mmCIF file of C-alpha atoms and ligand atoms in Angstrom:
data_model
loop_
_atom_site.group_PDB
_atom_site.id
_atom_site.type_symbol
_atom_site.label_atom_id
_atom_site.label_comp_id
_atom_site.label_asym_id
_atom_site.label_seq_id
_atom_site.Cartn_x
_atom_site.Cartn_y
_atom_site.Cartn_z
ATOM 1 C CA MET A 1 -0.210 0.045 -0.318
ATOM 2 C CA TYR A 2 1.213 3.566 -1.048
ATOM 3 C CA ALA A 3 1.267 6.376 1.123
ATOM 4 C CA GLN A 4 -1.488 9.140 0.607
ATOM 5 C CA CYS A 5 -0.898 11.571 -2.375
ATOM 6 C CA VAL A 6 -1.415 15.404 -1.443
ATOM 7 C CA CYS A 7 -4.738 15.118 -3.155
ATOM 8 C CA GLY A 8 -5.992 12.222 -0.590
ATOM 9 C CA ALA A 9 -5.648 9.450 -3.169
ATOM 10 C CA THR A 10 -3.610 6.410 -2.898
ATOM 11 C CA ASP A 11 -3.849 5.048 -6.533
ATOM 12 C CA TYR A 12 -0.685 5.277 -8.199
ATOM 13 C CA LYS A 13 0.655 3.904 -11.753
ATOM 14 C CA ILE A 14 4.345 3.436 -12.017
ATOM 15 C CA ILE A 15 6.310 5.295 -14.618
ATOM 16 C CA LEU A 16 9.694 4.487 -14.074
ATOM 17 C CA ASN A 17 11.904 2.160 -12.338
ATOM 18 C CA LEU A 18 15.272 3.104 -11.197
ATOM 19 C CA THR A 19 18.359 2.028 -9.432
ATOM 20 C CA LYS A 20 20.680 4.833 -7.766
ATOM 21 C CA GLU A 21 23.556 4.392 -5.830
ATOM 22 C CA GLY A 22 22.418 0.279 -5.439
ATOM 23 C CA LYS A 23 19.210 1.384 -4.020
ATOM 24 C CA ASN A 24 15.720 0.275 -6.174
ATOM 25 C CA TYR A 25 13.400 3.363 -6.460
ATOM 26 C CA LYS A 26 10.031 3.739 -8.294
ATOM 27 C CA ILE A 27 8.577 6.963 -9.527
ATOM 28 C CA LEU A 28 4.768 6.893 -9.053
ATOM 29 C CA ILE A 29 2.198 9.122 -10.886
ATOM 30 C CA CYS A 30 -1.054 9.830 -8.814
ATOM 31 C CA LYS A 31 -4.193 8.711 -11.331
ATOM 32 C CA LYS A 32 -6.210 11.195 -9.586
ATOM 33 C CA CYS A 33 -4.075 14.645 -9.894
ATOM 34 C CA GLY A 34 -1.063 13.516 -11.904
ATOM 35 C CA LEU A 35 1.567 14.520 -9.186
ATOM 36 C CA SER A 36 4.629 12.123 -9.264
ATOM 37 C CA ARG A 37 6.637 10.948 -6.120
ATOM 38 C CA THR A 38 9.303 9.009 -5.313
ATOM 39 C CA TRP A 39 9.355 5.294 -3.718
ATOM 40 C CA PRO A 40 10.176 4.791 -1.136
ATOM 41 C CA VAL A 41 9.796 7.662 0.499
ATOM 42 C CA PRO A 42 12.700 9.327 0.929
ATOM 43 C CA LEU A 43 13.714 10.308 4.740
ATOM 44 C CA GLU A 44 10.970 9.049 6.324
ATOM 45 C CA GLY A 45 12.155 8.878 10.143
ATOM 46 C CA ASP A 46 15.011 10.650 9.503
ATOM 47 C CA GLU A 47 13.445 13.958 10.493
ATOM 48 C CA ASP A 48 16.874 15.872 11.627
ATOM 49 C CA PHE A 49 18.653 14.816 8.067
ATOM 50 C CA TYR A 50 18.407 18.600 7.307
ATOM 51 C CA GLN A 51 19.879 19.799 10.517
ATOM 52 C CA LYS A 52 22.675 17.572 9.745
ATOM 53 C CA GLN A 53 23.737 18.643 6.195
ATOM 54 C CA ASP A 54 26.928 20.086 4.885
ATOM 55 C CA ASP A 55 26.074 21.161 1.222
ATOM 56 C CA TYR A 56 26.582 24.813 2.561
ATOM 57 C CA LEU A 57 30.335 24.342 2.555
ATOM 58 C CA GLU A 58 29.907 23.397 -1.347
ATOM 59 C CA ARG A 59 28.068 26.483 -1.966
ATOM 60 C CA LYS A 60 30.478 28.553 0.295
ATOM 61 C CA ALA A 61 33.398 27.618 -2.177
ATOM 62 C CA SER A 62 31.204 28.577 -5.480
ATOM 63 C CA LEU A 63 29.342 31.853 -4.326
ATOM 64 C CA CYS A 64 29.456 33.584 -7.520
ATOM 65 C CA LEU A 65 27.664 30.757 -9.363
ATOM 66 C CA TRP A 66 25.121 30.696 -6.340
ATOM 67 C CA ARG A 67 24.861 34.465 -6.614
ATOM 68 C CA SER A 68 24.108 34.381 -10.396
ATOM 69 C CA PHE A 69 21.803 31.393 -9.510
ATOM 70 C CA ALA A 70 19.853 33.373 -6.903
ATOM 71 C CA LYS A 71 20.074 36.737 -9.226
ATOM 72 C CA PHE A 72 17.955 34.609 -12.129
ATOM 73 C CA SER A 73 15.856 33.195 -9.625
ATOM 74 C CA LEU A 74 14.484 36.548 -8.818
ATOM 75 C CA SER A 75 14.562 38.112 -12.185
ATOM 76 C CA GLY A 76 10.914 37.609 -12.868
ATOM 77 C CA LEU A 77 9.821 38.911 -9.617
ATOM 78 C CA LYS A 78 10.061 42.568 -10.479
ATOM 79 C CA LYS A 79 7.075 42.630 -12.412
ATOM 80 C CA TYR A 80 4.697 41.560 -9.670
ATOM 81 C CA LYS A 81 6.907 42.952 -6.677
ATOM 82 C CA LYS A 82 9.662 45.334 -6.692
ATOM 83 C CA SER A 83 10.158 45.807 -2.955
ATOM 84 C CA GLY A 84 8.674 44.770 0.514
ATOM 85 C CA LYS A 85 9.150 42.196 3.241
ATOM 86 C CA LEU A 86 10.738 38.826 1.730
ATOM 87 C CA LEU A 87 10.903 35.158 3.265
ATOM 88 C CA ASP A 88 13.290 32.633 1.867
ATOM 89 C CA VAL A 89 12.475 29.255 2.908
ATOM 90 C CA GLY A 90 15.199 26.828 2.846
ATOM 91 C CA CYS A 91 17.676 29.677 2.244
ATOM 92 C CA ASN A 92 21.073 27.780 3.121
ATOM 93 C CA LEU A 93 23.619 30.324 3.526
ATOM 94 C CA GLY A 94 21.450 33.168 2.453
ATOM 95 C CA VAL A 95 22.938 33.776 -0.935
ATOM 96 C CA LEU A 96 18.837 34.743 -2.370
ATOM 97 C CA VAL A 97 18.618 36.922 0.760
ATOM 98 C CA LYS A 98 21.795 38.704 -0.079
ATOM 99 C CA GLU A 99 20.651 39.005 -3.599
ATOM 100 C CA ALA A 100 17.042 40.195 -2.854
ATOM 101 C CA GLN A 101 18.612 42.947 -0.273
ATOM 102 C CA THR A 102 20.667 44.094 -3.286
ATOM 103 C CA LEU A 103 17.430 44.428 -5.314
ATOM 104 C CA GLY A 104 15.837 46.559 -2.687
ATOM 105 C CA PHE A 105 13.652 43.989 -0.501
ATOM 106 C CA ASN A 106 13.613 43.561 3.473
ATOM 107 C CA ALA A 107 14.698 39.927 3.106
ATOM 108 C CA TYR A 108 14.897 37.515 5.827
ATOM 109 C CA GLY A 109 15.798 33.600 5.278
ATOM 110 C CA ILE A 110 15.188 30.661 7.458
ATOM 111 C CA ASP A 111 17.164 27.010 7.074
ATOM 112 C CA PRO A 112 16.782 23.842 9.597
ATOM 113 C CA CYS A 113 20.825 23.684 8.939
ATOM 114 C CA GLY A 114 21.926 25.697 12.338
ATOM 115 C CA PRO A 115 25.551 25.567 10.762
ATOM 116 C CA ALA A 116 24.538 26.789 7.203
ATOM 117 C CA ILE A 117 22.926 29.812 8.713
ATOM 118 C CA LYS A 118 25.773 30.469 11.359
ATOM 119 C CA GLU A 119 28.088 30.631 8.492
ATOM 120 C CA GLY A 120 25.666 32.824 5.716
ATOM 121 C CA LYS A 121 25.276 35.262 8.907
ATOM 122 C CA ASN A 122 29.514 35.778 8.866
ATOM 123 C CA ILE A 123 29.928 35.496 5.030
ATOM 124 C CA PHE A 124 27.131 38.216 3.944
ATOM 125 C CA ASN A 125 26.809 40.163 7.304
ATOM 126 C CA LEU A 126 23.125 39.147 7.837
ATOM 127 C CA ASP A 127 23.188 38.581 11.698
ATOM 128 C CA GLU A 128 19.464 39.811 11.895
ATOM 129 C CA TYR A 129 18.139 38.362 9.041
ATOM 130 C CA LEU A 130 18.660 34.628 8.974
ATOM 131 C CA MET A 131 16.972 32.445 11.635
ATOM 132 C CA THR A 132 17.390 28.425 12.086
ATOM 133 C CA GLY A 133 14.129 26.564 11.768
ATOM 134 C CA ASN A 134 10.951 26.228 10.264
ATOM 135 C CA LEU A 135 7.560 27.654 9.470
ATOM 136 C CA THR A 136 6.463 25.453 12.230
ATOM 137 C CA THR A 137 8.948 26.447 14.629
ATOM 138 C CA LEU A 138 9.331 29.870 14.155
ATOM 139 C CA ASN A 139 5.681 31.267 14.503
ATOM 140 C CA PHE A 140 5.721 34.221 11.719
ATOM 141 C CA SER A 141 2.745 36.380 12.472
ATOM 142 C CA GLU A 142 -0.458 36.569 9.994
ATOM 143 C CA ALA A 143 -0.083 38.993 7.147
ATOM 144 C CA SER A 144 3.825 39.854 7.635
ATOM 145 C CA PHE A 145 5.509 39.021 4.284
ATOM 146 C CA ASP A 146 5.157 40.682 0.817
ATOM 147 C CA VAL A 147 6.913 37.565 -0.949
ATOM 148 C CA VAL A 148 7.745 33.983 0.137
ATOM 149 C CA THR A 149 10.400 32.304 -2.163
ATOM 150 C CA LEU A 150 11.251 28.529 -2.110
ATOM 151 C CA ILE A 151 14.218 27.406 -4.370
ATOM 152 C CA HIS A 152 14.445 23.724 -4.715
ATOM 153 C CA CYS A 153 12.832 23.268 -1.444
ATOM 154 C CA LEU A 154 9.072 21.965 -1.886
ATOM 155 C CA GLU A 155 10.190 18.489 -3.369
ATOM 156 C CA HIS A 156 11.635 17.963 0.001
ATOM 157 C CA ILE A 157 8.563 18.983 2.134
ATOM 158 C CA SER A 158 6.358 15.703 2.759
ATOM 159 C CA ASP A 159 3.209 17.707 3.631
ATOM 160 C CA LEU A 160 2.667 20.475 0.922
ATOM 161 C CA ASN A 161 -0.830 21.491 1.798
ATOM 162 C CA SER A 162 0.618 22.259 5.335
ATOM 163 C CA ILE A 163 3.280 24.494 4.135
ATOM 164 C CA LEU A 164 1.348 26.438 1.184
ATOM 165 C CA GLU A 165 -1.518 26.847 4.301
ATOM 166 C CA LYS A 166 1.306 28.443 6.689
ATOM 167 C CA ILE A 167 2.763 30.516 3.773
ATOM 168 C CA TYR A 168 -0.638 31.593 2.676
ATOM 169 C CA PHE A 169 -0.863 32.866 6.387
ATOM 170 C CA ILE A 170 1.874 34.934 6.480
ATOM 171 C CA LEU A 171 1.779 36.348 3.151
ATOM 172 C CA LYS A 172 -0.093 40.038 2.861
ATOM 173 C CA LYS A 173 -3.002 40.409 0.579
ATOM 174 C CA ASP A 174 -1.792 40.270 -2.901
ATOM 175 C CA GLY A 175 1.403 38.504 -1.945
ATOM 176 C CA ILE A 176 3.664 36.487 -3.884
ATOM 177 C CA ILE A 177 4.921 32.993 -3.641
ATOM 178 C CA LEU A 178 7.668 31.970 -6.004
ATOM 179 C CA VAL A 179 8.797 28.383 -6.212
ATOM 180 C CA GLU A 180 11.324 26.641 -8.149
ATOM 181 C CA VAL A 181 11.821 22.873 -8.213
ATOM 182 C CA PRO A 182 13.458 20.563 -10.630
ATOM 183 C CA ASN A 183 11.249 19.831 -13.764
ATOM 184 C CA PHE A 184 10.375 16.038 -14.021
ATOM 185 C CA ASP A 185 9.146 17.095 -17.520
ATOM 186 C CA SER A 186 12.440 18.721 -18.779
ATOM 187 C CA PHE A 187 13.948 17.161 -21.736
ATOM 188 C CA TRP A 188 17.270 16.547 -19.913
ATOM 189 C CA ARG A 189 15.102 14.228 -17.402
ATOM 190 C CA ILE A 190 13.666 12.337 -20.539
ATOM 191 C CA LEU A 191 16.777 11.989 -22.033
ATOM 192 C CA LEU A 192 19.159 10.828 -19.436
ATOM 193 C CA ARG A 193 16.846 8.906 -17.438
ATOM 194 C CA GLN A 194 18.020 7.679 -14.030
ATOM 195 C CA ARG A 195 21.446 9.641 -15.093
ATOM 196 C CA TRP A 196 19.625 12.942 -14.664
ATOM 197 C CA TYR A 197 21.852 15.015 -12.200
ATOM 198 C CA SER A 198 18.545 16.767 -10.690
ATOM 199 C CA PHE A 199 17.133 13.021 -9.190
ATOM 200 C CA SER A 200 18.222 13.324 -5.938
ATOM 201 C CA LEU A 201 15.993 10.102 -4.856
ATOM 202 C CA LYS A 202 17.189 10.052 -1.638
ATOM 203 C CA GLN A 203 15.840 13.667 -0.710
ATOM 204 C CA HIS A 204 13.332 14.407 -3.323
ATOM 205 C CA ILE A 205 10.001 13.219 -2.049
ATOM 206 C CA TRP A 206 8.055 14.953 -5.083
ATOM 207 C CA GLN A 207 8.521 14.932 -8.686
ATOM 208 C CA PHE A 208 6.872 18.399 -10.047
ATOM 209 C CA GLU A 209 5.816 19.042 -13.801
ATOM 210 C CA LYS A 210 4.078 22.350 -14.583
ATOM 211 C CA LYS A 211 0.366 20.893 -14.470
ATOM 212 C CA SER A 212 0.911 19.037 -10.905
ATOM 213 C CA LEU A 213 2.520 22.063 -9.351
ATOM 214 C CA LYS A 214 0.400 24.658 -10.603
ATOM 215 C CA ASN A 215 -2.763 22.259 -9.248
ATOM 216 C CA ILE A 216 -1.341 22.472 -6.199
ATOM 217 C CA LEU A 217 -0.763 25.769 -5.893
ATOM 218 C CA GLU A 218 -4.244 26.478 -7.021
ATOM 219 C CA ARG A 219 -5.694 23.860 -4.322
ATOM 220 C CA ASN A 220 -4.191 26.263 -1.718
ATOM 221 C CA ASN A 221 -5.741 29.491 -2.644
ATOM 222 C CA PHE A 222 -3.047 30.782 -5.386
ATOM 223 C CA PHE A 223 -3.565 32.113 -8.543
ATOM 224 C CA VAL A 224 -0.570 31.318 -10.866
ATOM 225 C CA LEU A 225 0.932 34.475 -12.821
ATOM 226 C CA LYS A 226 3.702 33.079 -14.345
ATOM 227 C CA ILE A 227 5.391 29.402 -15.191
ATOM 228 C CA ASN A 228 9.294 29.431 -16.753
ATOM 229 C CA THR A 229 12.003 27.119 -16.897
ATOM 230 C CA ARG A 230 15.613 27.300 -17.038
ATOM 231 C CA HIS A 231 18.643 25.166 -17.309
ATOM 232 C CA ASN A 232 20.207 23.443 -14.340
ATOM 233 C CA MET A 233 23.121 25.433 -13.142
ATOM 234 C CA TYR A 234 25.562 22.671 -13.846
ATOM 235 C CA HIS A 235 25.598 23.071 -17.386
ATOM 236 C CA ARG A 236 28.806 24.805 -18.847
ATOM 237 C CA LEU A 237 29.613 25.638 -22.412
ATOM 238 C CA ASN A 238 32.299 22.830 -23.960
ATOM 239 C CA PHE A 239 33.204 23.220 -27.256
ATOM 240 C CA SER A 240 33.421 19.623 -28.394
ATOM 241 C CA ILE A 241 30.893 18.033 -30.597
ATOM 242 C CA VAL A 242 29.272 16.141 -27.331
ATOM 243 C CA GLY A 243 29.179 19.791 -25.995
ATOM 244 C CA LEU A 244 27.460 21.042 -29.204
ATOM 245 C CA ILE A 245 24.865 18.391 -28.957
ATOM 246 C CA LYS A 246 24.209 19.552 -25.452
ATOM 247 C CA SER A 247 23.823 23.121 -26.508
ATOM 248 C CA VAL A 248 21.568 22.071 -29.293
ATOM 249 C CA VAL A 249 19.431 20.243 -26.982
ATOM 250 C CA SER A 250 19.324 22.606 -24.143
ATOM 251 C CA MET A 251 18.283 25.277 -27.015
ATOM 252 C CA LEU A 252 15.340 23.195 -27.528
ATOM 253 C CA ALA A 253 14.798 22.846 -24.127
ATOM 254 C CA TYR A 254 14.496 26.478 -23.944
ATOM 255 C CA ILE A 255 12.529 27.218 -26.921
ATOM 256 C CA PHE A 256 9.621 24.523 -25.797
ATOM 257 C CA ARG A 257 10.079 25.591 -22.261
ATOM 258 C CA LYS A 258 11.235 22.206 -20.867
ATOM 259 C CA GLY A 259 14.380 23.279 -19.057
ATOM 260 C CA ASP A 260 15.631 21.532 -15.840
ATOM 261 C CA ASP A 261 14.228 23.957 -13.680
ATOM 262 C CA LEU A 262 10.469 24.820 -13.228
ATOM 263 C CA ILE A 263 9.669 28.249 -11.814
ATOM 264 C CA ILE A 264 6.277 29.247 -10.789
ATOM 265 C CA ILE A 265 5.297 32.802 -9.450
ATOM 266 C CA ALA A 266 1.609 33.024 -7.935
ATOM 267 C CA LYS A 267 -0.176 35.370 -6.125
ATOM 268 C CA LYS A 268 -2.211 34.687 -3.032
ATOM 269 C CA CYS A 269 -5.938 34.764 -3.917
HETATM 270 ZN ZN1 ZN B 1 -2.822 13.065 -6.393
#
C-alpha cells in the first residue's frame, strides 16, 4: 500500500523503475491528480536530516555561481513586486536573501541547518536576517510578508498542503509566492533517465512538472501568474561535439520551455 498523495488518493501508476547508488526506486504518478512521487518515501523516519547537512560548504566554495543562480530566480519577480518584506524558506547560506536585499527587498531567510545559518551570517553580514528553523518552529505573524520564496525546497517537503497553508497565512493580501523545483518534464530528464543530475531520489519526495505544481498551488488558494523553466546551473559551455549536441538540446529545451528547473510565480487569492 502506497502513502496518500497530496490530493488524498492512494491509487498510483508506476512510470519509472530506477536504481541509484545501489538502491531501487520507483516513480509513481497519482491517477487522480497527476502528481509524481518517489517510492519508497525519501527520508521517512530521518526528520533531523536537514539539520545535519553540510552542503553549505560546497555553496561557500562557489558563491559567484550561487549568486548568479539566485539573481535568475529573482529576475521574474520584479514585474509583480519590486520591494517589500521577503522570506526565503530553505535559505541555506542566505545567498538569495543577500541578492534580494541588493534588489531593494527587506529580505529574511530561514533554514533548519544551524551551521549553514551561522556561516551565512558571517559571510554576508546577515546577523539579524537569517534564522535557524522552519515555518512551524518560527511562528511568523499573519500577513507579515509580501513575498515568500522556496528555491529547490518544496520537493523536500512531505506535507505540501500544510506548508502552503502556512505561507498563505504569513503572506499579505496580494502577496507573492515564488517556487523553483526540478522539472520532471524537462528534456534532459527524459533523455538522461536515471542519470539525470537533478534526480536526488534520497531527498526528493515529489517530482513536479508544470501542471501538477500549478494544481497544488491553485488548490491552496494561489493564482498562478507566470510559469517558466531554465537550465540547471551545472550546464557549462563545452566546445566539443558532445558539447555542441548538449547546446542544441538545451536550446530546444529553452524554446519549448522544458528546462531542468521549473519556476512558478503565484499570487495569494
Ligand atoms: Zn494525487
